Amino acid sequence: MYAGPSLQHRPTIQSENVVLRRPQVFDTREIVDILNDWQVAKCLSHVPYPYTLVDAHFFLDHIVPNEWVWAINESGSPKLIGSVSLMPRNGSDVAELGYWLSRDYWGRGLITEAARLVVDYGFKSLQLACITSGCFKDNVASARVLEKLGFVANGRSKRPGPARSGDLPGIDMVLHPPDVQAMR
């Protein structure tokens, strides 16, 4: 059973290239713009497309308070460029890693760096027993991010793909605390 910090406790976390902070209302425009990019939206589960201001307000008012969600900023910039989160599983010490990033920042290692910070937080501060994640089978870049973090495939499933109007083949992945050493 999970006994770590409250969902309301979300520290700012920094590394050389990224700053992770709680998403705020002033991020609304960037959230809508990023998630309305088809190249981003088609890769995501549980995110509607097209993405509206109403969707962004729902995210900020209902998702952010109930998950460990961080906005991703490049170091030195106040602009949101993506998000990374841990979604707790009901009453357990397991959470699911999720993330998205503006296409303008793809290929620079920023999502791997941000996700690594959140995985470390999940194991060290939240004392999670494991972290799950996954991606659509055709999302090779996301699978590569997870592999770099030390995640290993542990199954296949159908994942919701609202932007593509239905469930799609997915790869399920898992990371246990000893595997954290593989991230280094």
Short mmCIF file of C-alpha atoms in Angstrom, two decimals:
data_model
loop_
_atom_site.label_atom_id
_atom_site.label_comp_id
_atom_site.label_asym_id
_atom_site.label_seq_id
_atom_site.Cartn_x
_atom_site.Cartn_y
_atom_site.Cartn_z
CA MET A 1 0.00 0.00 0.00
CA TYR A 2 1.31 3.45 -0.94
CA ALA A 3 2.34 5.63 2.02
CA GLY A 4 4.46 8.35 0.39
CA PRO A 5 3.91 12.09 -0.06
CA SER A 6 0.48 13.51 -0.82
CA LEU A 7 -0.57 14.13 -4.39
CA GLN A 8 -0.67 17.80 -3.47
CA HIS A 9 3.07 17.74 -2.76
CA ARG A 10 4.81 18.24 -6.08
CA PRO A 11 8.29 19.66 -5.78
CA THR A 12 10.01 21.54 -8.55
CA ILE A 13 12.68 19.21 -9.95
CA GLN A 14 15.61 20.40 -12.06
CA SER A 15 18.40 18.99 -14.15
CA GLU A 16 20.84 20.55 -16.56
CA ASN A 17 18.33 21.00 -19.40
CA VAL A 18 14.82 20.82 -17.89
CA VAL A 19 12.78 22.19 -15.01
CA LEU A 20 9.71 20.26 -13.86
CA ARG A 21 7.01 22.23 -12.03
CA ARG A 22 3.31 22.03 -11.32
CA PRO A 23 1.21 23.03 -14.38
CA GLN A 24 -0.66 26.32 -13.93
CA VAL A 25 -3.54 28.16 -15.59
CA PHE A 26 -1.05 30.37 -17.46
CA ASP A 27 0.08 27.19 -19.31
CA THR A 28 -3.34 26.69 -20.91
CA ARG A 29 -2.48 28.11 -24.35
CA GLU A 30 0.69 26.01 -24.69
CA ILE A 31 -1.15 22.86 -23.56
CA VAL A 32 -3.86 23.38 -26.20
CA ASP A 33 -1.37 24.23 -28.94
CA ILE A 34 0.85 21.20 -28.26
CA LEU A 35 -1.99 18.69 -27.92
CA ASN A 36 -3.68 20.00 -31.09
CA ASP A 37 -0.64 18.98 -33.12
CA TRP A 38 -1.69 15.79 -34.91
CA GLN A 39 1.85 14.39 -34.74
CA VAL A 40 1.68 14.62 -30.91
CA ALA A 41 -2.00 13.67 -30.48
CA LYS A 42 -1.79 10.47 -32.53
CA CYS A 43 0.80 9.11 -30.07
CA LEU A 44 -1.31 9.61 -26.93
CA SER A 45 -3.78 7.50 -24.99
CA HIS A 46 -6.61 9.16 -23.09
CA VAL A 47 -6.18 12.58 -24.74
CA PRO A 48 -8.99 13.89 -26.96
CA TYR A 49 -8.36 15.33 -30.41
CA PRO A 50 -9.01 18.04 -31.35
CA TYR A 51 -7.96 19.40 -27.96
CA THR A 52 -9.91 22.42 -26.70
CA LEU A 53 -9.63 25.05 -23.98
CA VAL A 54 -12.31 23.08 -22.09
CA ASP A 55 -10.08 19.99 -22.26
CA ALA A 56 -7.11 21.98 -20.93
CA HIS A 57 -9.15 23.36 -18.04
CA PHE A 58 -10.35 19.82 -17.22
CA PHE A 59 -6.71 18.67 -17.23
CA LEU A 60 -5.66 21.49 -14.90
CA ASP A 61 -8.70 21.21 -12.59
CA HIS A 62 -9.15 17.42 -12.40
CA ILE A 63 -6.08 15.53 -13.64
CA VAL A 64 -3.29 17.65 -12.17
CA PRO A 65 -4.69 17.48 -8.59
CA ASN A 66 -5.14 13.68 -8.79
CA GLU A 67 -1.83 12.62 -10.34
CA TRP A 68 1.79 13.65 -9.94
CA VAL A 69 1.88 15.86 -13.05
CA TRP A 70 4.72 18.19 -13.93
CA ALA A 71 4.99 20.79 -16.67
CA ILE A 72 8.29 20.54 -18.55
CA ASN A 73 10.21 23.75 -19.19
CA GLU A 74 13.60 24.11 -20.80
CA SER A 75 16.05 25.42 -18.20
CA GLY A 76 15.95 29.22 -18.25
CA SER A 77 12.56 29.46 -19.99
CA PRO A 78 9.08 29.90 -18.45
CA LYS A 79 7.35 28.29 -21.47
CA LEU A 80 5.71 24.87 -21.06
CA ILE A 81 7.04 22.49 -23.72
CA GLY A 82 5.48 19.26 -22.45
CA SER A 83 4.32 17.26 -19.47
CA VAL A 84 5.41 14.18 -17.56
CA SER A 85 3.36 12.37 -14.92
CA LEU A 86 2.94 9.45 -12.61
CA MET A 87 -0.64 8.22 -12.37
CA PRO A 88 -1.19 6.32 -9.11
CA ARG A 89 -2.94 2.98 -9.23
CA ASN A 90 -5.80 2.76 -6.72
CA GLY A 91 -4.46 1.95 -3.27
CA SER A 92 -1.19 0.50 -4.48
CA ASP A 93 2.49 1.32 -4.62
CA VAL A 94 2.44 1.28 -8.43
CA ALA A 95 2.11 4.25 -10.78
CA GLU A 96 2.01 4.65 -14.55
CA LEU A 97 4.46 6.99 -16.29
CA GLY A 98 3.04 9.19 -19.03
CA TYR A 99 4.48 12.05 -21.04
CA TRP A 100 4.09 14.31 -24.05
CA LEU A 101 6.34 16.90 -25.64
CA SER A 102 5.96 19.64 -28.23
CA ARG A 103 7.18 18.46 -31.62
CA ASP A 104 9.49 21.50 -31.71
CA TYR A 105 11.59 19.80 -28.99
CA TRP A 106 11.65 16.20 -30.26
CA GLY A 107 15.00 14.51 -30.79
CA ARG A 108 16.90 16.48 -28.16
CA GLY A 109 16.70 14.02 -25.26
CA LEU A 110 14.50 16.33 -23.19
CA ILE A 111 11.64 13.87 -22.61
CA THR A 112 14.11 11.16 -21.57
CA GLU A 113 15.75 13.60 -19.16
CA ALA A 114 12.40 14.73 -17.72
CA ALA A 115 11.06 11.19 -17.40
CA ARG A 116 14.28 10.07 -15.70
CA LEU A 117 13.78 12.77 -13.04
CA VAL A 118 10.20 11.63 -12.44
CA VAL A 119 11.15 7.94 -12.28
CA ASP A 120 13.83 8.79 -9.70
CA TYR A 121 11.24 10.78 -7.73
CA GLY A 122 8.80 7.87 -7.92
CA PHE A 123 11.23 5.35 -6.50
CA LYS A 124 13.12 7.55 -4.02
CA SER A 125 10.43 9.89 -2.70
CA LEU A 126 7.20 8.00 -3.36
CA GLN A 127 8.78 4.59 -2.64
CA LEU A 128 6.91 2.95 -5.49
CA ALA A 129 7.34 -0.81 -5.93
CA CYS A 130 7.27 -0.46 -9.70
CA ILE A 131 6.38 1.96 -12.46
CA THR A 132 4.45 0.88 -15.53
CA SER A 133 4.17 2.57 -18.89
CA GLY A 134 3.55 1.73 -22.50
CA CYS A 135 3.05 3.07 -25.96
CA PHE A 136 1.38 2.26 -29.22
CA LYS A 137 3.23 -0.44 -31.13
CA ASP A 138 3.96 1.99 -33.98
CA ASN A 139 5.43 4.65 -31.65
CA VAL A 140 9.07 3.59 -31.93
CA ALA A 141 10.41 6.85 -30.45
CA SER A 142 8.40 6.46 -27.24
CA ALA A 143 9.42 2.81 -26.89
CA ARG A 144 13.04 3.92 -27.22
CA VAL A 145 12.59 6.53 -24.45
CA LEU A 146 11.23 3.84 -22.14
CA GLU A 147 14.06 1.44 -23.02
CA LYS A 148 16.64 4.16 -22.25
CA LEU A 149 15.03 4.49 -18.82
CA GLY A 150 15.39 0.75 -18.21
CA PHE A 151 11.78 -0.29 -18.81
CA VAL A 152 11.27 -3.79 -20.19
CA ALA A 153 8.34 -5.07 -22.23
CA ASN A 154 6.01 -7.27 -20.21
CA GLY A 155 3.05 -7.71 -22.52
CA ARG A 156 0.89 -6.41 -25.29
CA SER A 157 -2.55 -4.88 -25.03
CA LYS A 158 -5.00 -2.63 -26.77
CA ARG A 159 -4.47 1.00 -25.73
CA PRO A 160 -7.10 3.70 -26.19
CA GLY A 161 -6.27 6.02 -29.06
CA PRO A 162 -8.97 8.70 -29.15
CA ALA A 163 -7.17 10.76 -31.79
CA ARG A 164 -7.19 7.72 -34.07
CA SER A 165 -10.77 6.73 -33.18
CA GLY A 166 -10.27 3.50 -31.31
CA ASP A 167 -8.10 1.04 -29.47
CA LEU A 168 -4.71 0.31 -31.00
CA PRO A 169 -2.07 -2.38 -30.45
CA GLY A 170 0.23 -1.38 -27.63
CA ILE A 171 3.35 -2.48 -25.81
CA ASP A 172 3.16 -2.66 -22.00
CA MET A 173 6.36 -2.00 -20.08
CA VAL A 174 7.50 -2.10 -16.46
CA LEU A 175 10.39 -0.81 -14.38
CA HIS A 176 11.31 -2.12 -10.92
CA PRO A 177 13.58 -0.25 -8.48
CA PRO A 178 16.67 -2.43 -9.11
CA ASP A 179 16.30 -1.60 -12.80
CA VAL A 180 16.85 2.07 -11.97
CA GLN A 181 20.60 1.42 -12.17
CA ALA A 182 20.18 0.71 -15.90
CA MET A 183 19.13 4.35 -16.37
CA ARG A 184 22.58 5.68 -15.43
#
